[in-house]
mmCIF file of C-alpha atoms in Angstrom:
data_model
loop_
_atom_site.group_PDB
_atom_site.id
_atom_site.type_symbol
_atom_site.label_atom_id
_atom_site.label_comp_id
_atom_site.label_asym_id
_atom_site.label_seq_id
_atom_site.Cartn_x
_atom_site.Cartn_y
_atom_site.Cartn_z
ATOM 1 C CA MET A 7 57.467 25.261 111.158
ATOM 2 C CA VAL A 8 60.355 27.352 110.471
ATOM 3 C CA GLY A 9 60.108 31.057 109.978
ATOM 4 C CA THR A 10 62.424 33.572 108.570
ATOM 5 C CA PHE A 11 62.623 37.257 108.232
ATOM 6 C CA ALA A 12 62.423 39.010 104.838
ATOM 7 C CA ALA A 13 63.493 42.562 104.398
ATOM 8 C CA LEU A 14 61.343 44.752 102.296
ATOM 9 C CA GLY A 15 61.912 48.227 101.099
ATOM 10 C CA SER A 16 61.200 51.195 103.209
ATOM 11 C CA GLY A 17 62.468 49.404 106.261
ATOM 12 C CA VAL A 18 59.617 46.738 106.438
ATOM 13 C CA THR A 19 60.549 43.354 107.680
ATOM 14 C CA LEU A 20 58.235 40.370 107.257
ATOM 15 C CA TRP A 21 58.227 37.154 109.115
ATOM 16 C CA LEU A 22 57.816 34.253 106.608
ATOM 17 C CA ALA A 23 56.628 30.846 107.724
ATOM 18 C CA LEU A 24 58.113 28.044 105.708
ATOM 19 C CA ALA A 25 56.750 24.483 105.659
ATOM 20 C CA GLN A 26 59.376 21.944 106.715
ATOM 21 C CA PRO A 27 59.053 18.145 106.540
ATOM 22 C CA GLU A 28 58.317 16.437 109.918
ATOM 23 C CA LEU A 29 61.338 14.959 111.435
ATOM 24 C CA THR A 30 61.397 11.414 112.973
ATOM 25 C CA ALA A 31 63.278 10.815 116.138
ATOM 26 C CA THR A 32 66.090 8.359 115.802
ATOM 27 C CA PRO A 33 67.291 6.602 118.918
ATOM 28 C CA THR A 34 70.762 7.532 119.841
ATOM 29 C CA ALA A 35 73.314 5.993 122.008
ATOM 30 C CA THR A 36 73.109 6.658 125.709
ATOM 31 C CA PRO A 37 75.607 9.236 126.542
ATOM 32 C CA ARG A 38 78.353 8.314 128.938
ATOM 33 C CA LYS A 39 78.726 10.144 132.049
ATOM 34 C CA LEU A 40 81.945 12.023 131.983
ATOM 35 C CA ALA A 41 83.905 12.700 135.037
ATOM 36 C CA ALA A 42 83.476 16.221 136.172
ATOM 37 C CA LEU A 43 86.485 18.311 135.696
ATOM 38 C CA PRO A 44 87.582 20.325 138.639
ATOM 39 C CA SER A 45 86.399 23.847 138.552
ATOM 40 C CA PRO A 46 89.171 26.237 138.314
ATOM 41 C CA THR A 47 89.787 27.990 141.620
ATOM 42 C CA SER A 48 90.125 31.661 141.365
ATOM 43 C CA THR A 49 93.379 32.820 142.884
ATOM 44 C CA ALA A 50 93.308 36.242 144.403
ATOM 45 C CA SER A 51 95.876 38.385 142.870
ATOM 46 C CA PRO A 52 98.109 39.931 145.477
ATOM 47 C CA THR A 53 97.146 43.512 146.305
ATOM 48 C CA PRO A 54 99.920 45.724 145.212
ATOM 49 C CA THR A 55 101.514 47.644 148.066
ATOM 50 C CA PHE A 56 102.627 51.210 147.742
ATOM 51 C CA THR A 57 106.023 52.195 149.097
ATOM 52 C CA LEU A 58 106.056 55.740 150.428
ATOM 53 C CA THR A 59 108.895 57.688 149.055
ATOM 54 C CA PRO A 60 110.130 60.046 151.803
ATOM 55 C CA THR A 61 109.699 63.674 150.953
ATOM 56 C CA PRO A 62 113.010 65.506 151.324
ATOM 57 C CA THR A 63 112.951 67.856 154.287
ATOM 58 C CA SER A 64 114.768 71.155 154.436
ATOM 59 C CA THR A 65 117.855 71.126 156.591
ATOM 60 C CA PRO A 66 117.589 73.985 159.169
ATOM 61 C CA LEU A 67 120.277 76.598 158.941
ATOM 62 C CA PRO A 68 122.612 76.826 161.907
ATOM 63 C CA THR A 69 121.589 79.507 164.385
ATOM 64 C CA ASP A 70 123.895 81.673 166.467
ATOM 65 C CA THR A 71 124.529 80.132 169.801
ATOM 66 C CA ALA A 72 124.305 82.681 172.633
ATOM 67 C CA THR A 73 127.501 82.905 174.610
ATOM 68 C CA LEU A 74 126.837 82.766 178.304
ATOM 69 C CA VAL A 75 128.268 85.744 180.174
ATOM 70 C CA PRO A 76 129.466 84.875 183.635
ATOM 71 C CA THR A 77 127.312 86.541 186.253
ATOM 72 C CA PHE A 78 128.677 88.160 189.371
ATOM 73 C CA THR A 79 128.176 86.040 192.386
ATOM 74 C CA PRO A 80 127.996 88.280 195.459
ATOM 75 C CA GLY A 81 130.282 87.383 198.238
ATOM 76 C CA ILE A 82 129.055 86.413 201.578
ATOM 77 C CA THR A 83 128.152 89.461 203.626
ATOM 78 C CA ALA A 84 128.431 89.539 207.320
ATOM 79 C CA THR A 85 125.156 89.163 209.089
ATOM 80 C CA PRO A 86 124.650 92.195 211.346
ATOM 81 C CA LEU A 87 124.492 91.403 214.970
ATOM 82 C CA PRO A 88 121.201 91.973 216.673
ATOM 83 C CA PRO A 89 120.871 95.461 218.163
ATOM 84 C CA THR A 90 122.072 95.807 221.652
ATOM 85 C CA ASP A 91 120.581 97.965 224.307
ATOM 86 C CA THR A 92 121.229 101.620 223.577
ATOM 87 C CA PRO A 93 123.270 103.108 226.399
ATOM 88 C CA PRO A 94 121.617 106.028 228.112
ATOM 89 C CA PRO A 95 122.756 109.431 226.859
ATOM 90 C CA PRO A 96 125.429 111.108 228.933
ATOM 91 C CA PRO A 97 124.233 113.767 231.301
ATOM 92 C CA PRO A 98 124.263 117.271 229.861
ATOM 93 C CA THR A 99 127.476 119.143 230.261
ATOM 94 C CA PRO A 100 126.941 122.075 232.560
ATOM 95 C CA THR A 101 127.217 125.364 230.765
ATOM 96 C CA PRO A 102 129.960 127.433 232.324
ATOM 97 C CA LEU A 103 128.813 130.708 233.738
ATOM 98 C CA PRO A 104 130.011 133.744 231.843
ATOM 99 C CA SER A 105 133.064 135.214 233.422
ATOM 100 C CA ASP A 106 133.825 138.853 233.713
ATOM 101 C CA THR A 107 135.678 140.257 230.757
ATOM 102 C CA PRO A 108 139.197 140.943 231.933
ATOM 103 C CA THR A 109 140.039 144.588 232.095
ATOM 104 C CA PRO A 110 142.697 145.551 229.550
ATOM 105 C CA SER A 111 146.075 146.078 231.093
ATOM 106 C CA PHE A 112 147.304 149.698 230.875
ATOM 107 C CA PRO A 113 150.651 151.175 231.895
ATOM 108 C CA PHE A 114 148.828 153.912 233.873
ATOM 109 C CA VAL A 115 146.133 153.840 236.545
ATOM 110 C CA ILE A 116 143.856 156.636 237.749
ATOM 111 C CA LEU A 117 145.132 157.177 241.240
ATOM 112 C CA GLU A 118 143.040 160.220 242.264
ATOM 113 C CA THR A 119 140.116 162.407 241.096
ATOM 114 C CA GLU A 120 138.441 165.505 242.599
ATOM 115 C CA GLY A 121 135.717 167.963 241.601
ATOM 116 C CA HIS A 122 135.019 171.521 242.827
ATOM 117 C CA GLU A 123 132.426 174.137 242.000
ATOM 118 C CA THR A 124 133.402 177.179 239.990
ATOM 119 C CA ASN A 125 131.769 180.268 238.522
ATOM 120 C CA HIS A 126 132.954 180.085 234.915
ATOM 121 C CA LEU A 127 131.482 178.108 232.036
ATOM 122 C CA ASN A 128 134.581 176.301 230.847
ATOM 123 C CA PHE A 129 134.993 172.604 231.426
ATOM 124 C CA ASP A 130 138.445 172.619 233.062
ATOM 125 C CA VAL A 131 140.464 169.605 234.227
ATOM 126 C CA TYR A 132 143.918 169.828 235.833
ATOM 127 C CA VAL A 133 145.890 166.695 234.976
ATOM 128 C CA ALA A 134 149.001 165.256 236.612
ATOM 129 C CA ILE A 135 150.782 162.456 234.660
ATOM 130 C CA THR A 136 153.642 160.995 236.708
ATOM 131 C CA ASP A 137 155.888 157.992 237.015
ATOM 132 C CA GLU A 138 156.086 155.756 240.072
ATOM 133 C CA ASN A 139 158.154 158.423 241.856
ATOM 134 C CA ASN A 140 155.590 161.178 241.189
ATOM 135 C CA LYS A 141 157.760 162.821 238.539
ATOM 136 C CA PRO A 142 155.830 164.570 235.734
ATOM 137 C CA LEU A 143 156.029 162.763 232.337
ATOM 138 C CA SER A 144 155.937 164.544 229.001
ATOM 139 C CA GLY A 145 154.551 163.425 225.650
ATOM 140 C CA TYR A 146 150.970 162.476 226.648
ATOM 141 C CA ARG A 147 147.616 163.981 225.680
ATOM 142 C CA VAL A 148 143.984 163.788 226.812
ATOM 143 C CA LEU A 149 141.255 163.223 224.209
ATOM 144 C CA GLY A 150 137.792 164.415 225.222
ATOM 145 C CA ARG A 151 134.391 163.625 223.681
ATOM 146 C CA HIS A 152 131.131 165.219 224.823
ATOM 147 C CA SER A 153 127.842 163.327 224.868
ATOM 148 C CA SER A 154 126.586 165.714 222.187
ATOM 149 C CA GLY A 155 129.385 164.581 219.844
ATOM 150 C CA LEU A 156 131.670 167.531 220.472
ATOM 151 C CA GLN A 157 135.348 166.497 220.578
ATOM 152 C CA VAL A 158 138.227 168.492 222.107
ATOM 153 C CA ASP A 159 141.870 167.336 222.421
ATOM 154 C CA SER A 160 144.460 168.765 224.818
ATOM 155 C CA GLN A 161 148.017 169.900 224.283
ATOM 156 C CA VAL A 162 150.951 167.565 225.020
ATOM 157 C CA SER A 163 151.961 167.152 228.674
ATOM 158 C CA ALA A 164 155.140 168.783 230.006
ATOM 159 C CA GLY A 165 157.951 167.176 231.934
ATOM 160 C CA ASP A 166 157.445 169.583 234.865
ATOM 161 C CA TRP A 167 154.698 171.062 237.028
ATOM 162 C CA THR A 168 153.340 173.762 234.773
ATOM 163 C CA VAL A 169 149.692 174.301 235.823
ATOM 164 C CA ASN A 170 147.755 174.681 239.084
ATOM 165 C CA SER A 171 144.248 175.402 240.240
ATOM 166 C CA GLY A 172 145.030 178.408 242.479
ATOM 167 C CA ALA A 173 145.276 178.989 246.218
ATOM 168 C CA ARG A 174 141.864 177.509 247.063
ATOM 169 C CA GLN A 175 141.745 173.652 246.770
ATOM 170 C CA TYR A 176 145.186 173.774 245.252
ATOM 171 C CA LYS A 177 146.034 171.106 242.689
ATOM 172 C CA GLY A 178 149.057 171.149 240.444
ATOM 173 C CA GLY A 179 149.755 169.260 237.249
ATOM 174 C CA ASN A 180 151.680 169.188 233.987
ATOM 175 C CA LEU A 181 148.616 169.413 231.661
ATOM 176 C CA LYS A 182 145.338 171.395 231.617
ATOM 177 C CA TYR A 183 142.368 170.162 229.628
ATOM 178 C CA GLU A 184 139.954 172.974 228.582
ATOM 179 C CA ALA A 185 136.643 172.973 226.693
ATOM 180 C CA PHE A 186 135.497 176.588 226.452
ATOM 181 C CA ASN A 187 131.819 177.430 226.969
ATOM 182 C CA SER A 188 130.982 173.764 227.324
ATOM 183 C CA PRO A 189 127.347 172.686 226.969
ATOM 184 C CA SER A 190 125.736 170.624 229.678
ATOM 185 C CA GLY A 191 126.293 166.893 229.332
ATOM 186 C CA THR A 192 128.965 164.284 229.996
ATOM 187 C CA TRP A 193 132.612 164.404 229.009
ATOM 188 C CA SER A 194 134.540 161.165 228.422
ATOM 189 C CA LEU A 195 138.326 161.584 228.763
ATOM 190 C CA GLN A 196 141.024 159.201 227.469
ATOM 191 C CA LEU A 197 144.803 159.443 228.135
ATOM 192 C CA VAL A 198 146.896 158.465 225.076
ATOM 193 C CA ASP A 199 150.585 158.312 224.242
ATOM 194 C CA GLU A 200 152.382 160.041 221.359
ATOM 195 C CA GLY A 201 151.145 157.329 218.963
ATOM 196 C CA GLY A 202 147.516 157.882 219.991
ATOM 197 C CA GLN A 203 147.262 154.551 221.853
ATOM 198 C CA PRO A 204 145.226 154.496 225.088
ATOM 199 C CA VAL A 205 147.486 154.093 228.123
ATOM 200 C CA ALA A 206 144.889 154.351 230.914
ATOM 201 C CA PRO A 207 141.193 153.576 231.468
ATOM 202 C CA SER A 208 138.740 156.203 230.214
ATOM 203 C CA ILE A 209 136.818 158.285 232.760
ATOM 204 C CA ASP A 210 133.559 160.299 232.579
ATOM 205 C CA PHE A 211 132.763 163.673 234.182
ATOM 206 C CA PRO A 212 129.338 165.362 234.243
ATOM 207 C CA PHE A 213 129.094 169.069 233.465
ATOM 208 C CA ASP A 214 126.155 171.377 234.179
ATOM 209 C CA ALA A 215 126.358 174.836 232.642
ATOM 210 C CA ASN A 216 124.014 176.141 235.367
ATOM 211 C CA ALA A 217 126.276 174.832 238.162
ATOM 212 C CA PRO A 218 129.747 174.326 236.625
ATOM 213 C CA SER A 219 132.644 172.479 238.286
ATOM 214 C CA TRP A 220 136.332 171.989 237.600
ATOM 215 C CA TYR A 221 138.142 168.628 238.065
ATOM 216 C CA PHE A 222 141.503 167.105 238.894
ATOM 217 C CA ILE A 223 142.990 163.742 237.717
ATOM 218 C CA LEU A 224 146.206 162.028 238.812
ATOM 219 C CA TYR A 225 147.583 159.351 236.424
ATOM 220 C CA ARG A 226 150.292 157.169 237.948
ATOM 221 C CA GLN A 227 152.547 154.966 235.821
ATOM 222 C CA VAL A 228 152.664 151.349 237.061
ATOM 223 C CA GLU A 229 154.554 149.580 234.265
#
């Protein structure tokens, strides 16, 4: 039986069975056995290879090359020698003893002095200023300063014997130093030349108004 499909409207399909005559089998020739053909062998297609194309790289810019500055190489210094034994310090130098201050040299020396009581209140000094031969010399004066600050200067000496002390304890000279109504204290006398320069050592005399005295000085030239 053979069927077939019939299409109807509205999308309906019917299967139709058709009567077919019965077929009789007819013997057929025995088929020959054919040689089997070789099966085709599948050949693997070569796997394509990829060639890497190099990526261009950036060329680095040239950089400044630092110039080497020559450095100072120190020279060889001498190696100090090891310290040696320190010599002992020298003994202390003895300090010289202070010497006496030399006395200034004057052309006159005080050869003689005397003092005698009196009854008046003046400070009187009879002065003889002579050369080596005891001859009176003119042109000299005596400057006097009292301990209270009072100052009295004499007249200039004469070239002859012009003054004397009187008959009792007689002393003559060529200059008289006088300080009237002198207060008690000490008188310092200095012989000077016409220029006011000291020519003899100074000398001090005490004076007491309650028991006054007069004095004598002899200056002798030695230079």
